[in-house]
Amino acid sequence: MDHKELAERIRVVAPGTQLRFALDKIVAANTGALIFLVDDFEKYKDLMQVGFFLNCPFNPNKLYELSKMDGAIVVDESLNKIIAANVQLTPDPSIPSLQTGMRHRTAERMARQTGKMLLAISKRQGTITIFFGENSHVLAPVEILLPRVNQVIRTVEQYRQTFAYGLDQIDVLERASVLTLYDVLKTLEKGLMVLLISKEAELTLVELGKFGLPSRMQLDEITDGIPEEIENLVLDFAKEQVTIDKIEELMEKLLSLTEREISNYVTLARVLGYDISSSSQAMELNMRSRGIRFVRKIPKIPLQVALNVGAKYGSLARLLKTSVEELKEVEGVGEKRARAIRHAIDIHNKREELE
C-alpha cells in the first residue's frame, strides 16, 4: 500500500474523529475489540455469523459499550451506522497469517479475503492495528509521534536554510562568472530534500490527527515557495530550455526521486539533460542562467512570457543590458511589462553597485 492510500485509512481513525474517541475508550477499558468496516453488509454476510443485528445510527459511546460483548462489531464504512454486534467472522482459514492472537489472525485473513478495513484492538497490549487488503499498520501513541514530527521539522528547517543560501550563492557565483553545474545541483538537492522529508512526514501528521495541526502549519510555512524555486532552477539551468508543456513532466520526475537518487548528482544532472558520468564533470561545466528566475519574480509576469524572455536573451547577463524597446520585441511583452522588467533590472543593478 502506498503512503497516500494508507493515509486515507489512518485518517478514518485519527485523533479527533468519533471513531478514534471510541477506540481510545476501548483501549482504556482494556476490553479489546474487532471492528469490521463494510460498504455493503450483504456482500459479506456469508463470512459472518451475526449475534445481534442492530442497524442503528453510529455513536462512539454505543460502539464502546458493544465492544464489551464477544465477537466483532460490523460498522458501515461511512460511519453512519452500526450494523451488527456479537458477530463471529469466518474467513477462509487457509489464508496465511503472520499474526499470533486469534483476534488479529481473524482480522488479517478477513482483510485479505474481502479487501476491506478491519480494526483490531489488543486487550493485552492496548494497541490499535489497521488491516486493509494485504497490509497492516499499528497506530503509534501520540507521545511517540510528536517528538518524531518535531525532529522532522528541525531537519526540514535546516535544509530550507541551506537551500536559501544556495540560491544566494548561485547569484553571487554567476556574477563572478564562476558558477558551475555542480553548484546548481548542490542547491537543487537541498530543495528536493525539503519536499521529500516533508512528504514522508505526511503519514505521521495524518496519524496525529488534531494533535498534528500545529506541526502541519509549521511544515507548510517552511515549504512555502520551494516547488516554485525548484521549477525556476530547472527552467534556468536545464541543458535545453524547457517548454511550458514539458515543465510539469520534468517536475514530476524530479519530485518522484528517492533520497538516494537526489543525493546522486549524476542522476540529477541527467534529469536536467546533461550527459555526465561523475560529479567532477559537473564541476567543470560553467553555467549561466537564462534569466527566467529573475523575470518570474516580477509581479504579474506569466510563465510563458518569462520563457519567451529567456529564449530571446539566453542569459541573465544579456537581459540586464537590455532596453524597454528591445523587451517589447519579445512575444507577450508590451509597454507595461517591458517597463516593469526594466525597473526590476534597474533595482538589481543599483543593488549590485551598493554591494
Coordinates of C-alpha atoms in Angstrom, one line a residue:
M1 CA 0.0 0.0 0.0
D2 CA 1.4 3.4 -0.9
H3 CA 1.5 6.3 1.5
K4 CA -1.5 8.0 0.0
E5 CA -3.7 5.0 0.4
L6 CA -2.5 4.2 3.9
A7 CA -3.0 7.8 4.9
E8 CA -6.7 7.6 3.8
R9 CA -7.2 4.6 6.1
I10 CA -5.4 6.2 9.0
R11 CA -7.4 9.4 8.6
V12 CA -10.6 7.5 9.5
V13 CA -9.2 6.6 12.9
A14 CA -7.0 9.7 13.6
P15 CA -7.4 11.6 16.9
G16 CA -10.3 14.0 16.8
T17 CA -12.6 11.6 14.9
Q18 CA -15.6 10.0 16.6
L19 CA -14.3 6.5 15.8
R20 CA -10.9 7.3 17.5
F21 CA -12.8 8.5 20.5
A22 CA -14.5 5.1 20.8
L23 CA -11.2 3.2 20.2
D24 CA -9.4 5.2 22.9
K25 CA -12.2 4.3 25.3
I26 CA -11.9 0.6 24.4
V27 CA -8.1 0.8 24.9
A28 CA -8.5 2.5 28.3
A29 CA -11.1 -0.1 29.4
N30 CA -8.7 -2.9 28.4
T31 CA -11.5 -4.9 26.7
G32 CA -10.1 -5.3 23.3
A33 CA -12.3 -5.3 20.1
L34 CA -12.6 -6.3 16.5
I35 CA -14.3 -3.9 14.1
F36 CA -15.2 -4.7 10.5
L37 CA -16.0 -1.7 8.2
V38 CA -18.1 -2.7 5.2
D39 CA -19.6 -0.9 2.2
D40 CA -22.4 -3.4 1.7
F41 CA -23.3 -5.9 4.5
E42 CA -25.0 -8.3 2.1
K43 CA -21.7 -8.8 0.1
Y44 CA -20.0 -10.4 3.2
K45 CA -22.9 -12.0 5.1
D46 CA -21.6 -15.5 4.1
L47 CA -18.4 -14.8 6.1
M48 CA -20.3 -13.8 9.3
Q49 CA -22.5 -15.4 11.9
V50 CA -24.5 -12.5 13.4
G51 CA -25.4 -12.4 17.0
F52 CA -27.3 -9.1 17.1
F53 CA -28.5 -7.2 14.0
L54 CA -28.7 -3.6 15.1
N55 CA -28.6 -1.2 12.0
C56 CA -28.7 1.8 14.4
P57 CA -27.0 5.3 13.9
F58 CA -23.3 5.3 14.6
N59 CA -22.4 6.6 18.1
P60 CA -18.9 6.3 19.7
N61 CA -20.4 5.5 23.1
K62 CA -22.6 2.8 21.7
L63 CA -19.6 1.3 19.9
Y64 CA -17.6 1.3 23.1
E65 CA -20.4 -0.4 25.0
L66 CA -20.8 -3.0 22.3
S67 CA -17.1 -3.8 22.4
K68 CA -17.7 -5.4 25.9
M69 CA -19.5 -8.3 24.1
D70 CA -17.7 -11.2 22.5
G71 CA -17.3 -11.2 18.7
A72 CA -16.8 -8.5 16.2
I73 CA -18.8 -5.3 15.5
V74 CA -19.8 -4.6 11.9
V75 CA -19.9 -0.9 11.0
D76 CA -20.8 0.9 7.8
E77 CA -17.5 2.2 6.4
S78 CA -19.1 5.7 6.0
L79 CA -19.6 5.6 9.8
N80 CA -23.3 6.3 9.6
K81 CA -24.5 3.0 11.1
I82 CA -23.5 0.3 13.5
I83 CA -24.9 -2.7 11.6
A84 CA -24.3 -5.7 13.9
A85 CA -22.6 -6.9 17.1
N86 CA -21.5 -10.1 18.7
V87 CA -20.5 -11.3 15.2
Q88 CA -18.3 -14.3 14.5
L89 CA -16.2 -13.6 11.5
T90 CA -15.4 -16.8 9.4
P91 CA -12.7 -16.0 6.8
D92 CA -11.0 -18.8 4.9
P93 CA -8.7 -20.5 7.4
S94 CA -6.3 -21.5 4.6
I95 CA -5.4 -17.8 4.1
P96 CA -1.9 -17.3 5.5
S97 CA -1.5 -15.1 8.5
L98 CA 1.6 -13.9 10.4
Q99 CA -0.4 -12.7 13.4
T100 CA -0.4 -14.7 16.7
G101 CA -3.5 -13.7 18.5
M102 CA -6.9 -15.0 17.4
R103 CA -8.4 -11.6 17.0
H104 CA -5.6 -10.3 14.8
R105 CA -5.4 -13.5 12.8
T106 CA -9.1 -13.2 12.0
A107 CA -8.7 -9.5 11.1
E108 CA -5.8 -10.2 8.8
R109 CA -7.5 -13.1 7.0
M110 CA -10.8 -11.2 6.7
A111 CA -9.0 -8.1 5.3
R112 CA -7.1 -10.3 2.7
Q113 CA -10.3 -12.1 1.7
T114 CA -12.6 -9.1 1.4
G115 CA -10.2 -6.2 0.7
K116 CA -12.0 -4.2 3.4
M117 CA -10.7 -2.4 6.5
L118 CA -10.7 -4.1 9.9
L119 CA -9.5 -2.7 13.3
A120 CA -8.1 -5.0 15.9
I121 CA -7.6 -3.6 19.4
S122 CA -5.4 -5.8 21.5
K123 CA -6.6 -6.4 25.1
R124 CA -3.2 -7.3 26.4
Q125 CA -1.0 -4.7 24.6
G126 CA -3.5 -1.9 24.2
T127 CA -2.6 -1.3 20.6
I128 CA -4.8 -0.5 17.6
T129 CA -3.9 -2.3 14.3
I130 CA -5.4 -1.4 11.0
F131 CA -5.8 -4.3 8.5
F132 CA -6.6 -3.5 4.9
G133 CA -6.2 -5.9 2.0
E134 CA -2.7 -7.3 2.2
N135 CA -1.5 -4.6 4.5
S136 CA -1.4 -3.7 8.2
H137 CA -0.4 -0.8 10.3
V138 CA -0.1 -0.4 14.1
L139 CA -1.1 3.1 15.3
A140 CA 1.6 4.7 17.4
P141 CA 0.8 6.7 20.6
V142 CA 0.7 10.5 20.3
E143 CA 3.5 10.9 22.8
I144 CA 5.8 8.9 20.4
L145 CA 4.6 10.7 17.2
L146 CA 5.0 14.3 18.4
P147 CA 8.8 14.1 19.1
R148 CA 9.2 12.3 15.7
V149 CA 7.5 15.0 13.8
N150 CA 9.3 17.8 15.7
Q151 CA 12.6 16.2 14.6
V152 CA 11.4 16.2 11.0
I153 CA 10.5 19.9 11.3
R154 CA 14.0 20.7 12.6
T155 CA 15.6 18.8 9.7
V156 CA 13.4 20.4 7.1
E157 CA 14.3 23.9 8.5
Q158 CA 18.0 23.1 8.2
Y159 CA 17.6 22.0 4.6
R160 CA 15.4 25.1 3.8
Q161 CA 18.1 27.4 5.2
T162 CA 20.8 25.6 3.2
F163 CA 18.6 25.8 0.0
A164 CA 18.1 29.6 0.5
Y165 CA 21.8 30.0 1.0
G166 CA 22.5 28.0 -2.2
L167 CA 20.1 30.2 -4.2
D168 CA 22.0 33.3 -3.0
Q169 CA 25.3 31.7 -3.8
I170 CA 24.2 30.9 -7.4
D171 CA 23.6 34.6 -7.9
V172 CA 27.0 35.5 -6.4
L173 CA 28.9 32.9 -8.4
E174 CA 27.1 33.8 -11.6
R175 CA 28.1 37.5 -11.2
A176 CA 31.7 36.3 -10.7
S177 CA 31.4 34.1 -13.8
V178 CA 32.5 31.0 -11.8
L179 CA 29.1 29.2 -11.5
T180 CA 29.2 25.5 -12.3
L181 CA 26.7 22.8 -12.8
Y182 CA 27.9 21.3 -9.5
D183 CA 26.8 24.4 -7.6
V184 CA 23.3 24.3 -9.2
L185 CA 22.9 20.6 -8.5
K186 CA 24.0 21.0 -4.9
T187 CA 21.3 23.7 -4.4
L188 CA 18.7 21.6 -6.2
E189 CA 19.4 18.7 -4.0
K190 CA 18.7 20.7 -0.8
G191 CA 15.4 22.0 -2.2
L192 CA 14.3 18.5 -3.2
M193 CA 15.2 17.1 0.2
V194 CA 12.9 19.7 1.8
L195 CA 10.0 18.4 -0.2
L196 CA 10.9 14.8 0.2
I197 CA 11.2 14.9 4.0
S198 CA 8.0 16.9 4.3
K199 CA 6.2 14.4 2.1
E200 CA 7.4 11.5 4.3
A201 CA 6.2 13.3 7.4
E202 CA 2.6 13.4 6.0
L203 CA 1.8 9.9 7.3
T204 CA 2.8 10.9 10.8
L205 CA 0.8 14.1 10.6
V206 CA -2.3 12.2 9.5
E207 CA -1.8 9.7 12.4
L208 CA -1.6 12.6 14.8
G209 CA -5.0 13.9 13.6
K210 CA -6.0 17.1 15.5
F211 CA -2.7 17.0 17.5
G212 CA -0.7 17.4 14.3
L213 CA -2.3 20.6 13.1
P214 CA 0.3 23.0 14.6
S215 CA 3.1 20.9 13.1
R216 CA 1.4 20.8 9.7
M217 CA 1.1 24.6 9.7
Q218 CA 4.9 24.8 10.5
L219 CA 5.8 22.5 7.7
D220 CA 3.5 24.3 5.2
E221 CA 5.2 27.6 6.1
I222 CA 8.7 26.1 5.8
T223 CA 8.0 24.5 2.4
D224 CA 6.0 27.5 1.0
G225 CA 7.5 28.6 -2.3
I226 CA 10.0 25.7 -2.5
P227 CA 8.4 24.0 -5.6
E228 CA 8.4 27.3 -7.5
E229 CA 12.1 27.9 -6.7
I230 CA 13.0 24.4 -7.8
E231 CA 11.0 24.9 -11.0
N232 CA 12.8 28.2 -11.6
L233 CA 16.2 26.4 -11.2
V234 CA 15.1 23.8 -13.8
L235 CA 13.9 26.5 -16.2
D236 CA 17.1 28.5 -15.8
F237 CA 19.7 25.7 -15.9
A238 CA 18.3 22.7 -17.8
K239 CA 20.6 21.9 -20.8
E240 CA 17.8 22.7 -23.3
Q241 CA 15.2 25.3 -22.5
V242 CA 12.1 23.6 -21.2
T243 CA 8.8 24.4 -22.9
I244 CA 5.7 25.2 -20.9
D245 CA 4.1 21.8 -21.8
K246 CA 7.2 19.9 -20.6
I247 CA 7.9 21.5 -17.2
E248 CA 5.2 19.6 -15.4
E249 CA 6.5 16.3 -16.6
L250 CA 10.1 17.2 -15.6
M251 CA 9.0 18.4 -12.2
E252 CA 7.1 15.2 -11.6
K253 CA 10.3 13.3 -12.5
L254 CA 12.3 15.3 -10.0
L255 CA 9.8 15.0 -7.2
S256 CA 9.5 11.3 -7.6
L257 CA 13.2 10.7 -7.0
T258 CA 14.2 8.8 -3.9
E259 CA 16.6 10.2 -1.3
R260 CA 19.4 8.1 -2.7
E261 CA 18.7 9.4 -6.3
I262 CA 18.5 13.0 -5.1
S263 CA 21.9 12.8 -3.4
N264 CA 23.4 11.4 -6.7
Y265 CA 24.4 14.5 -8.7
V266 CA 24.8 12.4 -11.8
T267 CA 21.2 11.4 -11.6
L268 CA 20.1 15.0 -11.1
A269 CA 22.2 16.2 -14.0
R270 CA 20.8 13.6 -16.3
V271 CA 17.2 14.6 -15.4
L272 CA 18.2 18.1 -16.4
G273 CA 19.6 16.8 -19.7
Y274 CA 23.3 16.7 -19.0
D275 CA 25.1 13.5 -20.1
I276 CA 27.8 13.2 -17.4
S277 CA 29.2 10.2 -15.5
S278 CA 30.7 11.8 -12.4
S279 CA 30.3 14.7 -10.1
S280 CA 33.7 16.0 -11.1
Q281 CA 32.4 16.6 -14.6
A282 CA 29.7 18.8 -13.1
M283 CA 32.4 20.9 -11.5
E284 CA 34.0 21.6 -14.9
L285 CA 30.8 22.8 -16.6
N286 CA 30.4 26.5 -16.3
M287 CA 26.8 27.7 -16.2
R288 CA 24.8 30.9 -16.8
S289 CA 21.1 31.3 -16.1
R290 CA 18.6 32.2 -18.7
G291 CA 17.2 35.0 -16.6
I292 CA 13.8 33.2 -16.2
R293 CA 14.0 33.0 -12.4
F294 CA 14.8 36.7 -12.4
V295 CA 11.8 37.6 -14.6
R296 CA 9.4 35.3 -12.7
K297 CA 10.0 37.2 -9.5
I298 CA 8.5 40.3 -11.1
P299 CA 4.7 40.5 -10.3
K300 CA 2.2 39.7 -13.0
I301 CA 4.6 38.2 -15.5
P302 CA 3.1 34.9 -16.8
L303 CA 5.3 31.8 -17.1
Q304 CA 5.1 31.8 -20.9
V305 CA 6.3 35.4 -21.1
A306 CA 9.2 34.6 -18.8
L307 CA 10.1 31.7 -21.1
N308 CA 9.9 33.9 -24.1
V309 CA 12.3 36.4 -22.4
G310 CA 14.7 33.5 -21.6
A311 CA 14.6 32.3 -25.1
K312 CA 15.4 35.7 -26.6
Y313 CA 18.2 36.7 -24.3
G314 CA 19.7 33.3 -23.4
S315 CA 21.4 34.6 -20.3
L316 CA 20.8 36.9 -17.3
A317 CA 23.9 38.9 -18.2
R318 CA 22.4 39.9 -21.6
L319 CA 19.0 40.6 -20.1
L320 CA 20.5 43.0 -17.6
K321 CA 21.8 45.1 -20.5
T322 CA 18.5 45.3 -22.5
S323 CA 16.2 48.3 -23.0
V324 CA 12.5 48.8 -22.9
E325 CA 12.3 48.9 -26.7
E326 CA 14.2 45.6 -27.0
L327 CA 12.0 44.0 -24.4
K328 CA 8.9 45.0 -26.4
E329 CA 10.1 42.8 -29.2
V330 CA 9.5 39.7 -27.0
E331 CA 6.2 38.0 -27.7
G332 CA 3.8 38.8 -24.8
V333 CA 5.7 41.8 -23.6
G334 CA 4.0 45.2 -24.1
E335 CA 4.9 48.6 -22.9
K336 CA 3.7 47.9 -19.3
R337 CA 5.6 44.6 -18.9
A338 CA 8.7 45.9 -20.6
R339 CA 8.9 48.8 -18.1
A340 CA 8.2 46.5 -15.2
I341 CA 11.1 44.2 -16.3
R342 CA 13.4 47.2 -16.9
H343 CA 12.5 48.6 -13.5
A344 CA 13.4 45.3 -11.9
I345 CA 16.7 45.4 -13.8
D346 CA 17.5 48.9 -12.6
I347 CA 16.9 47.9 -9.0
H348 CA 19.1 44.8 -9.4
N349 CA 21.9 46.9 -10.9
K350 CA 21.7 49.5 -8.2
R351 CA 21.9 46.8 -5.5
E352 CA 25.0 45.3 -7.2
E353 CA 26.6 48.7 -7.2
L354 CA 26.0 49.2 -3.5
E355 CA 27.4 45.8 -2.7

